[in-house]
CSV table of C-alpha atoms and ligand atoms in Angstrom, one decimal:
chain,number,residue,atom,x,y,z
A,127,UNK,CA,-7.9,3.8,-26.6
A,128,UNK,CA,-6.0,3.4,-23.2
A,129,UNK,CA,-6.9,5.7,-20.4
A,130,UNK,CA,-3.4,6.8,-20.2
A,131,UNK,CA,-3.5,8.0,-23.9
A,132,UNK,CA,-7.1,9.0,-23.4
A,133,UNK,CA,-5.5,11.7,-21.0
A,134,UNK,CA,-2.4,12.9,-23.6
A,135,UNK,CA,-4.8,13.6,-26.0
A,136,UNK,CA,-7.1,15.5,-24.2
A,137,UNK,CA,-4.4,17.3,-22.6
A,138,UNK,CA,-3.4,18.3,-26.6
A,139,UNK,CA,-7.0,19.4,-27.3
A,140,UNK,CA,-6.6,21.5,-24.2
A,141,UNK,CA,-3.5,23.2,-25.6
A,142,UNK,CA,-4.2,23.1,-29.4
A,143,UNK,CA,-1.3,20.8,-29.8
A,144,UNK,CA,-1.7,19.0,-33.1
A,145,UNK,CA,-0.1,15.7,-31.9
A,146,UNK,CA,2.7,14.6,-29.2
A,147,UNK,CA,5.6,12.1,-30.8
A,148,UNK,CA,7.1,10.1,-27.7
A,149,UNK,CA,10.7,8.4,-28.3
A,150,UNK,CA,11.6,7.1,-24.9
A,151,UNK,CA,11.6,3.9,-23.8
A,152,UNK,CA,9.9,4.4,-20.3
A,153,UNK,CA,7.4,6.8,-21.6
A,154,UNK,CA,6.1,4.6,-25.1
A,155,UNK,CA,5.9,1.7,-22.5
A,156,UNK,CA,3.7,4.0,-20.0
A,157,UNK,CA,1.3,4.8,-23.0
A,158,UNK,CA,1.6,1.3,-25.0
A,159,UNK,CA,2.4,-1.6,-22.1
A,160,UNK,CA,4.9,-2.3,-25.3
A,161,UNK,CA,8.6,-2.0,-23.6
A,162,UNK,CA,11.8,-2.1,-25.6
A,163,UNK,CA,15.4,-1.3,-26.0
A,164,UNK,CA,15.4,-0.2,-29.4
A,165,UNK,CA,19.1,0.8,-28.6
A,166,UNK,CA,20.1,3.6,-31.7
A,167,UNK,CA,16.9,2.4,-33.4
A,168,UNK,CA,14.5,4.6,-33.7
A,169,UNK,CA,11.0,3.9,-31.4
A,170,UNK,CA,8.3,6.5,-31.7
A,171,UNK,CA,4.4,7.0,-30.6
A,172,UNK,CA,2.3,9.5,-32.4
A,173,UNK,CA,-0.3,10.4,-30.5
A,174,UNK,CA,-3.1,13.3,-32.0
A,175,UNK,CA,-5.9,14.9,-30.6
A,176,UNK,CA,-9.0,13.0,-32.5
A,177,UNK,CA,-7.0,10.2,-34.6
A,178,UNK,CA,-6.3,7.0,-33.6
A,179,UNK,CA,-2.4,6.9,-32.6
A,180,UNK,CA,0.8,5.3,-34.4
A,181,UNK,CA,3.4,3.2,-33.2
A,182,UNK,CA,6.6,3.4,-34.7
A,183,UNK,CA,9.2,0.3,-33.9
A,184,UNK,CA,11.6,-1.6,-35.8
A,185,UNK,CA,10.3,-4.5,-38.2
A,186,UNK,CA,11.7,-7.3,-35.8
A,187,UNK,CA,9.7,-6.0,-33.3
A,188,UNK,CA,6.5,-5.8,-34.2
A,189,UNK,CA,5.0,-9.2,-32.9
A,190,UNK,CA,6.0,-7.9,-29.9
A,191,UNK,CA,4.5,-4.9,-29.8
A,192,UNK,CA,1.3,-6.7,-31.1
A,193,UNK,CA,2.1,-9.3,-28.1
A,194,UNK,CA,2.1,-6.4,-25.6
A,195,UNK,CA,-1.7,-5.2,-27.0
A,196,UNK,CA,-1.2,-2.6,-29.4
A,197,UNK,CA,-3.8,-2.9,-31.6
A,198,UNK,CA,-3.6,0.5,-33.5
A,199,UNK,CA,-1.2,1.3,-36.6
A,200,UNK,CA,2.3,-0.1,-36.5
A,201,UNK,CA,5.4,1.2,-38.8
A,202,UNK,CA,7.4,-1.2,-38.8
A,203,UNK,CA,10.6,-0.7,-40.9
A,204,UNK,CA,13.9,-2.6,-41.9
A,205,UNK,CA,17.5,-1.6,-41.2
A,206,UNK,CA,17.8,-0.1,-44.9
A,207,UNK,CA,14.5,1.7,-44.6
A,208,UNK,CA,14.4,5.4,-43.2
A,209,UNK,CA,11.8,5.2,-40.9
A,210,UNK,CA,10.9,9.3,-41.2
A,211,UNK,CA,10.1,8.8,-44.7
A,212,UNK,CA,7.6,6.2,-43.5
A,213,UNK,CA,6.1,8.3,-41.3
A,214,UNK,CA,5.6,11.3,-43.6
A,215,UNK,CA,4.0,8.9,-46.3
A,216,UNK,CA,2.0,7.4,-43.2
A,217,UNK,CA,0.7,11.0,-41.9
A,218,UNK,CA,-0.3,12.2,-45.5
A,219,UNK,CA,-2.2,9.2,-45.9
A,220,UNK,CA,-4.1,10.5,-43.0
A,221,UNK,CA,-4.4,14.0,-43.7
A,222,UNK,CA,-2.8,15.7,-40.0
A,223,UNK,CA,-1.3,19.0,-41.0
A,224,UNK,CA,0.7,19.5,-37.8
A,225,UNK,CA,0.8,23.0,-37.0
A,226,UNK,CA,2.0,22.3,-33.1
A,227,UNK,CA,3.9,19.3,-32.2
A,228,UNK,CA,4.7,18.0,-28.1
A,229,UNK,CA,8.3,16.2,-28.0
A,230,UNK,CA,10.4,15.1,-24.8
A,231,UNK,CA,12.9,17.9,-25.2
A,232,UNK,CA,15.0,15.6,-22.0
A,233,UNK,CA,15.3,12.8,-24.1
A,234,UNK,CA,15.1,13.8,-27.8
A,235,UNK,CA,18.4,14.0,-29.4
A,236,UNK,CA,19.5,16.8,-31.6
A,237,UNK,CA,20.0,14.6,-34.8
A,238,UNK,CA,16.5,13.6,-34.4
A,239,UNK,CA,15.0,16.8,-33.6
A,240,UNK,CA,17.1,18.0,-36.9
A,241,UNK,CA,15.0,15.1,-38.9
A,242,UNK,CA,11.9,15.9,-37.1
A,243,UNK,CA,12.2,19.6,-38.4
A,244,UNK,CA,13.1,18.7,-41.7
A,245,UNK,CA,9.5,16.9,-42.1
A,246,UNK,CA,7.7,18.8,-40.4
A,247,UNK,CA,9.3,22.5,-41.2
A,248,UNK,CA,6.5,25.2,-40.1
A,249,UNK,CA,5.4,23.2,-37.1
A,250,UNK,CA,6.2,24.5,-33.4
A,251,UNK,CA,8.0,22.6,-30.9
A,252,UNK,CA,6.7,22.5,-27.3
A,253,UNK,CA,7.7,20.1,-24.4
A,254,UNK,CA,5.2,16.6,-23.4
A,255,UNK,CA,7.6,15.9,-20.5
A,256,UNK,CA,5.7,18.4,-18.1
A,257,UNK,CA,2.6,16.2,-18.9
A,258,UNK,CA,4.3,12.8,-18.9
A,259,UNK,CA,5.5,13.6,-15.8
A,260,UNK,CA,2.2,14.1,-13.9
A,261,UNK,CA,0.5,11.7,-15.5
A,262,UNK,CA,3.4,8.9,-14.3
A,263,UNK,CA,3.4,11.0,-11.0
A,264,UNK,CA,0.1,9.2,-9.7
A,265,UNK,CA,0.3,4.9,-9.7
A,266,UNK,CA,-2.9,3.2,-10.6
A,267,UNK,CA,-3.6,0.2,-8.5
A,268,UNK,CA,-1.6,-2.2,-11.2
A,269,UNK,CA,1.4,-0.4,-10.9
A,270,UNK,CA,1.0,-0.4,-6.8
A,271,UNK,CA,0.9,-3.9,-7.3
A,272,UNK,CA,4.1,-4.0,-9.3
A,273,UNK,CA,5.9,-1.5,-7.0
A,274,UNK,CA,4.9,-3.5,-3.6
A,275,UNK,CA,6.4,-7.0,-5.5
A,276,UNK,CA,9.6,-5.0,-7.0
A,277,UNK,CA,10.2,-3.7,-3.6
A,278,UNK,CA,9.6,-7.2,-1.5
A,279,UNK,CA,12.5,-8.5,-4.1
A,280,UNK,CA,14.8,-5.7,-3.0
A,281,UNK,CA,14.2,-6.4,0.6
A,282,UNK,CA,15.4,-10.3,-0.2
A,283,UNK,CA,18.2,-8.9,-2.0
A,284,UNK,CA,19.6,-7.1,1.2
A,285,UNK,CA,19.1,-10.1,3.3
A,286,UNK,CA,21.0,-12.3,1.1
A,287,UNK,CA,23.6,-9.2,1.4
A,288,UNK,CA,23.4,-9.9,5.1
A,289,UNK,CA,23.5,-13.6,5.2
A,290,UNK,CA,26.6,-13.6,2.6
A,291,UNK,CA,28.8,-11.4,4.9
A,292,UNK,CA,31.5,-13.0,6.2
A,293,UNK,CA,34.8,-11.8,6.9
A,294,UNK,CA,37.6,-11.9,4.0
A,295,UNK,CA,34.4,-12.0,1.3
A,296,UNK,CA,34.8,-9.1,-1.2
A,297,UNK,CA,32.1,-6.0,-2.1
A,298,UNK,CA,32.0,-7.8,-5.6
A,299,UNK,CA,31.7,-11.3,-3.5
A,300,UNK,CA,28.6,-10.1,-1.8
A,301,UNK,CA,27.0,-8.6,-5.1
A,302,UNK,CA,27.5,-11.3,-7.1
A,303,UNK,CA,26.1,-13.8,-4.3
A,304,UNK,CA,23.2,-11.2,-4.3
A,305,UNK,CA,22.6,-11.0,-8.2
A,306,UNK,CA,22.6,-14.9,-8.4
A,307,UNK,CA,20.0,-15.3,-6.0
A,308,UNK,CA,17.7,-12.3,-7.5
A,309,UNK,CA,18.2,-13.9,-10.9
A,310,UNK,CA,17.1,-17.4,-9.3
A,311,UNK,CA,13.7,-15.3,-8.1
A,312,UNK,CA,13.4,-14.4,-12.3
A,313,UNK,CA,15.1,-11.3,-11.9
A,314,UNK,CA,16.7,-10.1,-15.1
A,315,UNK,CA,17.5,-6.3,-14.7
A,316,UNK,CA,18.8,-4.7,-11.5
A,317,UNK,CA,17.4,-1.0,-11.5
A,318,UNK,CA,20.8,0.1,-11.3
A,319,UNK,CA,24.0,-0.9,-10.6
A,320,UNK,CA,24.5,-3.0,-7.2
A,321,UNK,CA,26.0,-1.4,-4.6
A,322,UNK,CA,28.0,-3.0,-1.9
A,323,UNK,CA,30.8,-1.5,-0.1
A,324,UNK,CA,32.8,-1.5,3.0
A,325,UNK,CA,34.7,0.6,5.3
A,326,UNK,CA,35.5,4.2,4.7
A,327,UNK,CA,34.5,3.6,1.2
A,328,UNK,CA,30.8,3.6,2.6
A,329,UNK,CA,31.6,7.4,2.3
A,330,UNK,CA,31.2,8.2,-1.2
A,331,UNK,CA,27.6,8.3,-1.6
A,332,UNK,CA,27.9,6.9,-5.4
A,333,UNK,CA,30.9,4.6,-4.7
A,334,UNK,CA,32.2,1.7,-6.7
A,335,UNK,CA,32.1,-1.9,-5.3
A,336,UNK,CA,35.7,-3.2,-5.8
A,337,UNK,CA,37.7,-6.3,-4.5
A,338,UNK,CA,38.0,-4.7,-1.1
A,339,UNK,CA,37.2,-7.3,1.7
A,340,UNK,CA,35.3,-7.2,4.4
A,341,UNK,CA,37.0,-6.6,8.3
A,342,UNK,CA,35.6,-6.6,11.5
A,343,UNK,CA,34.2,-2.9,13.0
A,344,UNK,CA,33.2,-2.2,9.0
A,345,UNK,CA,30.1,-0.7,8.0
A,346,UNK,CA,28.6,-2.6,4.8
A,347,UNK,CA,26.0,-0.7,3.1
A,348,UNK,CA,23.5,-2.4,0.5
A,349,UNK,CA,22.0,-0.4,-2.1
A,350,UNK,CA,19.9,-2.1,-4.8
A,351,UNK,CA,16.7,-2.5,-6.4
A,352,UNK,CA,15.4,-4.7,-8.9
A,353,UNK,CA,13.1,-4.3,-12.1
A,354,UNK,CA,10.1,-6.2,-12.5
A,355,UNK,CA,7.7,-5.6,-15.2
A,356,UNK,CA,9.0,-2.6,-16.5
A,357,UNK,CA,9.1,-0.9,-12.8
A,358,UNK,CA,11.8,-0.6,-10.2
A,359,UNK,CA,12.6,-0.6,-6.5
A,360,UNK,CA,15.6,1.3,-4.1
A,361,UNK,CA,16.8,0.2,-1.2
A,362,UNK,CA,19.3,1.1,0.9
A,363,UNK,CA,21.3,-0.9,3.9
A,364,UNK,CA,24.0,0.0,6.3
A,365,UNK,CA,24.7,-3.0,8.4
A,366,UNK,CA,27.5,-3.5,10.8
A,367,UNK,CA,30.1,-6.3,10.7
A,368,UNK,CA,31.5,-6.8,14.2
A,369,UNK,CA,32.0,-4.3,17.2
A,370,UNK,CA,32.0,-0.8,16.0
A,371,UNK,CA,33.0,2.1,17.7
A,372,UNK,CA,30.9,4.8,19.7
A,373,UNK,CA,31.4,7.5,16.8
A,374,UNK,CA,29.7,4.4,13.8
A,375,UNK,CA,26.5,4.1,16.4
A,376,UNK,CA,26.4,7.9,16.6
A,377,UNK,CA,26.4,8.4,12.7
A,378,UNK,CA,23.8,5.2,12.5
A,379,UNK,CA,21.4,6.1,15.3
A,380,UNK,CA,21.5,9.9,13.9
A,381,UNK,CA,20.6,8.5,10.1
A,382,UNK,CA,18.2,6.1,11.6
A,383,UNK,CA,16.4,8.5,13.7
A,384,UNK,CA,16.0,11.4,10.2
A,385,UNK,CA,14.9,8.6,8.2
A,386,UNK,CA,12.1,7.5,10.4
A,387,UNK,CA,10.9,11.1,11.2
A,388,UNK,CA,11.3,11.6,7.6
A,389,UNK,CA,9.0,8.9,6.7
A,390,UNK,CA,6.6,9.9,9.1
A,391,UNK,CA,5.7,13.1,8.3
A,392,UNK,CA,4.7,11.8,4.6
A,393,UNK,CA,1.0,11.8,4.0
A,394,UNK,CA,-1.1,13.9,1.2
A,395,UNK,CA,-0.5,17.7,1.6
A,396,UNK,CA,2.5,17.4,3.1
A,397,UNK,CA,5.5,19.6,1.3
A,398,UNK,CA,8.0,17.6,-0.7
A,399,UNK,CA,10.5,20.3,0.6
A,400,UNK,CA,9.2,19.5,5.0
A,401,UNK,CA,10.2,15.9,4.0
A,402,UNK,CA,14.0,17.1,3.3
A,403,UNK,CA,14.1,19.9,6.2
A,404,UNK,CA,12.8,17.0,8.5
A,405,UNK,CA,15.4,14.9,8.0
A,406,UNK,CA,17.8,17.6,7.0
A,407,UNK,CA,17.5,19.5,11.1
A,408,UNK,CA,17.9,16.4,12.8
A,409,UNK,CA,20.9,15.9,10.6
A,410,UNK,CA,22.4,19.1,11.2
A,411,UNK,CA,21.5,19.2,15.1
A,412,UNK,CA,23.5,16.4,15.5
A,413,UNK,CA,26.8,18.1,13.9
A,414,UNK,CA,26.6,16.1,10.7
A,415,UNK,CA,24.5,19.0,8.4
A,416,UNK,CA,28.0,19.2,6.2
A,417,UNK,CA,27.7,15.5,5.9
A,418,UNK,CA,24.5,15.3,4.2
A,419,UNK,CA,24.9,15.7,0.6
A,420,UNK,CA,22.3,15.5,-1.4
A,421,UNK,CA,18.2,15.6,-1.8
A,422,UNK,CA,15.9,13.3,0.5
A,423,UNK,CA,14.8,11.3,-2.4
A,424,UNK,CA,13.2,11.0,-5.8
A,425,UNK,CA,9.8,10.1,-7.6
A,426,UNK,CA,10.2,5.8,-8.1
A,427,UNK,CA,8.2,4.1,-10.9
A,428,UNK,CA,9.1,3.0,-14.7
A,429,UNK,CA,12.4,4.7,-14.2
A,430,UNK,CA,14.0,4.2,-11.1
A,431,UNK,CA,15.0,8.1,-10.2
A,432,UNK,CA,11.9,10.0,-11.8
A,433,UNK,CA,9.6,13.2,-11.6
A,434,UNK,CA,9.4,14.7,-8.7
A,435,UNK,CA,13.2,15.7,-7.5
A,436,UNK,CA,12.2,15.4,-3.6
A,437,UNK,CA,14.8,18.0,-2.6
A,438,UNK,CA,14.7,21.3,-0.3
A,439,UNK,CA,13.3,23.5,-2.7
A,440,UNK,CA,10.4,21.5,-4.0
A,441,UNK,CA,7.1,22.8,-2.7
A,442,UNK,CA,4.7,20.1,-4.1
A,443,UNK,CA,2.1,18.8,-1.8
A,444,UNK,CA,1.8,14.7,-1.6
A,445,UNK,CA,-0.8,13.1,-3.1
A,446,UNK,CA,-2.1,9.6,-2.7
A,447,UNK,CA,-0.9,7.7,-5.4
A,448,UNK,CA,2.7,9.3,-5.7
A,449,UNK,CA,5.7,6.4,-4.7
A,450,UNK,CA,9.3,7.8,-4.1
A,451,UNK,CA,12.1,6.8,-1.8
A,452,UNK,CA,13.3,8.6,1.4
A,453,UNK,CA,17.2,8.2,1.7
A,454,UNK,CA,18.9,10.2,4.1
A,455,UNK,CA,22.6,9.6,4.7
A,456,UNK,CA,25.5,10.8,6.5
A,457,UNK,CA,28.9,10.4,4.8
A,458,UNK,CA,31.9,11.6,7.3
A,459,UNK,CA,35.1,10.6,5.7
A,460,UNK,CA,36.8,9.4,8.9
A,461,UNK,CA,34.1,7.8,10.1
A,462,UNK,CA,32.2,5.7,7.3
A,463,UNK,CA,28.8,6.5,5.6
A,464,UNK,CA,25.2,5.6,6.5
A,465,UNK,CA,22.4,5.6,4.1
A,466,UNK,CA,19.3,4.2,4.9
A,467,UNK,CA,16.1,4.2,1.6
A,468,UNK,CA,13.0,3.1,1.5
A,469,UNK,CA,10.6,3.5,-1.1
A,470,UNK,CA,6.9,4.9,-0.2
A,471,UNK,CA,3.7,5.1,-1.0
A,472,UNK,CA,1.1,7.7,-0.4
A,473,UNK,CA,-2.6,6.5,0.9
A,474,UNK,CA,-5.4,7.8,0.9
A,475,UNK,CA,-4.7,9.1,4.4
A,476,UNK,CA,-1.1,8.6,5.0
A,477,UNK,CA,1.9,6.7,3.7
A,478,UNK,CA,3.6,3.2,3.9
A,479,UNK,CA,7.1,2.2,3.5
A,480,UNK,CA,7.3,-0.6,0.4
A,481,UNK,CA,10.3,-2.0,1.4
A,482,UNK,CA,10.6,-3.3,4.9
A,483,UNK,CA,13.7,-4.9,5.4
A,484,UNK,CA,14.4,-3.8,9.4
A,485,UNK,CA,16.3,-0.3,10.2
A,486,UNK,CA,17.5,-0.8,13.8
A,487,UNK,CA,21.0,-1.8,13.1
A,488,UNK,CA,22.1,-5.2,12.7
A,489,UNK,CA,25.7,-5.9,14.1
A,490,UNK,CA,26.9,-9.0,12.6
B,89,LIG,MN1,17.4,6.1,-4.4
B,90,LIG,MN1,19.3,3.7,-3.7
């Protein structure tokens, strides 16, 4: 068995849990290297304390999963089968009385809980996510390998941002120019939806790129990553477009100047919640604290916001292994919005940034 479902299982001795049954996407990739959209389908991973686990997946695709590596038990099932009578005939074949069971109570929906009681009706419920989260927490060197390639492809994207502005060119312009060229590099997935916007609307930290064109003393701001084998990247941009005014290279230079400290304080032991406050007192210091509206960051891996929340409250230490993204941003509606993300990496003694597209404003 994997090392990764070496560790689940153990981790179910440890707490007399009889088996742990995984149904999202990111996780049954972690455990499997087999990644699908199974959409309403159901995709399910059965892992037990002693028995050799079982992959659940739709009949279609089973090759894959078989392409991917599994090598253990596969239940593969049709559109007119039920797939949980298939796995109560499949468990009694083996014998598992399950007495405690370990679901992802975040993902699971209630329809499917309501089937996954009916078969198993004296069993216990507790939650896998605490687990699955830790375990994702820490990247082995493959997925370092991943992340530093996914986050290299993020940087390209933002300088094809940069190159493309040009004044009259739409937010959608700019993004589409930007998706083209990814998708040249074999980029099928953006980790979210591009981001590109102009002007005041730089000021709604999740706004929507529109048909808006681009005029001179603008602040453009890039946010984007990309997915590459299964894991994603998160950058963030604010460029200038022209001459802007004293007020724009105040806002910038106070963003730029959190961010950096920000980054430079990350190393293991240091408190998730001293990364936030760092960047949080310069913030506020410079008169902007109102304009600072949410956390620092977030964990960065399969999914592209993940476990830990790096907000004011966390107390976690860093440890090496752990990769998030440090985005502070100031969003003053008269002035514009600044936001400026990399993704990191903790070493052994310290941390790097991943991405490494400059930070010292451009003015173009
Ligand atoms: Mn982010
Ligand atoms: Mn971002």
């Amino acid at each position: 068995m994997n090392q990764r479902i070496q560790k689940l299982s153990s981790w179910l001795t440890e707490k007399d849990i009889t088996c742990s049954f995984i149904t999202s996407t990111p996780n049954v990739f972690y455990l499997t290297d087999f990644y699908t959209d199974p959409h309403e389908r159901l995709l399910g991973l059965f892992v037990f304390q002693n028995e050799e686990p079982i992959l659940i997946c739709p009949n279609m695709e089973v090759a894959q999963a078989r392409h991917a590596g599994w090598q253990y038990e596969i239940i593969g099932y049709s559109d007119t089968d039920n797939p949980w009578e298939l796995i109560q005939k499949s468990l009694l074949k083996r014998n598992v009385t399950v007495t405690r069971m370990a679901l992802e109570k975040e993902h699971l929906t209630l329809d499917r809980f309501e089937q996954i009681q009916r078969l198993f009706p004296s069993t216990s419920f507790v939650s896998a996510e605490e687990k699955l989260h830790t375990l994702r927490m820490i990247k082995d060197e493959k997925e370092v390998s991943i992340l530093q390639d996914a986050a290299a492809l993020a940087d390209y994207g933002v300088e094809v941002g940069v190159q493309a502005i040009a004044e009259g060119k739409s937010e959608l312009d700019i993004l589409a120019t930007i998706e083209f060229e990814l998708k040249k590099k074999g980029i099928r997935q953006m980790s979210f939806d591009t981001m590109v916007l102009t002007g005041l609307k730089t000021a709604a930290p999740h706004g929507k790129p529109g048909l808006e064109t681009i005029t001179k003393g603008d602040f453009v701001l890039f946010d984007l990553g990309v997915v590459l084998d299964g894991y994603c990247s998160d950058i963030t941009r604010t460029v200038a477009f022209g001459d802007i005014t004293e007020k724009q290279r105040e806002v910038y230079d106070t963003v730029l100047k959190a961010q950096v400290a920000a980054v430079n304080v990350c190393k293991p032991g240091t408190r998730v919640g001293d990364i936030d406050r760092t960047a949080r007192s310069i913030i506020s210091d410079a008169g902007y604290g109102d304009y600072f509206t949410h956390r620092i960051g977030h964990g960065l891996g399969i999914d592209v916001h993940e476990f830990p929340s790096m907000n004011e409250t966390n107390d976690m230490q860093l440890q090496q292994g752990m990769a998030f993204t440090i985005e502070p941003g100031i969003y003053a509606p008269e002035i514009g919005g600044v936001r400026i993300e990399d993704d990191m990496l903790v070493t052994s003694d310290g941390a790097v940034t991943l991405t490494k597209f400059p930070k010292e404003l451009i003015i173009k």
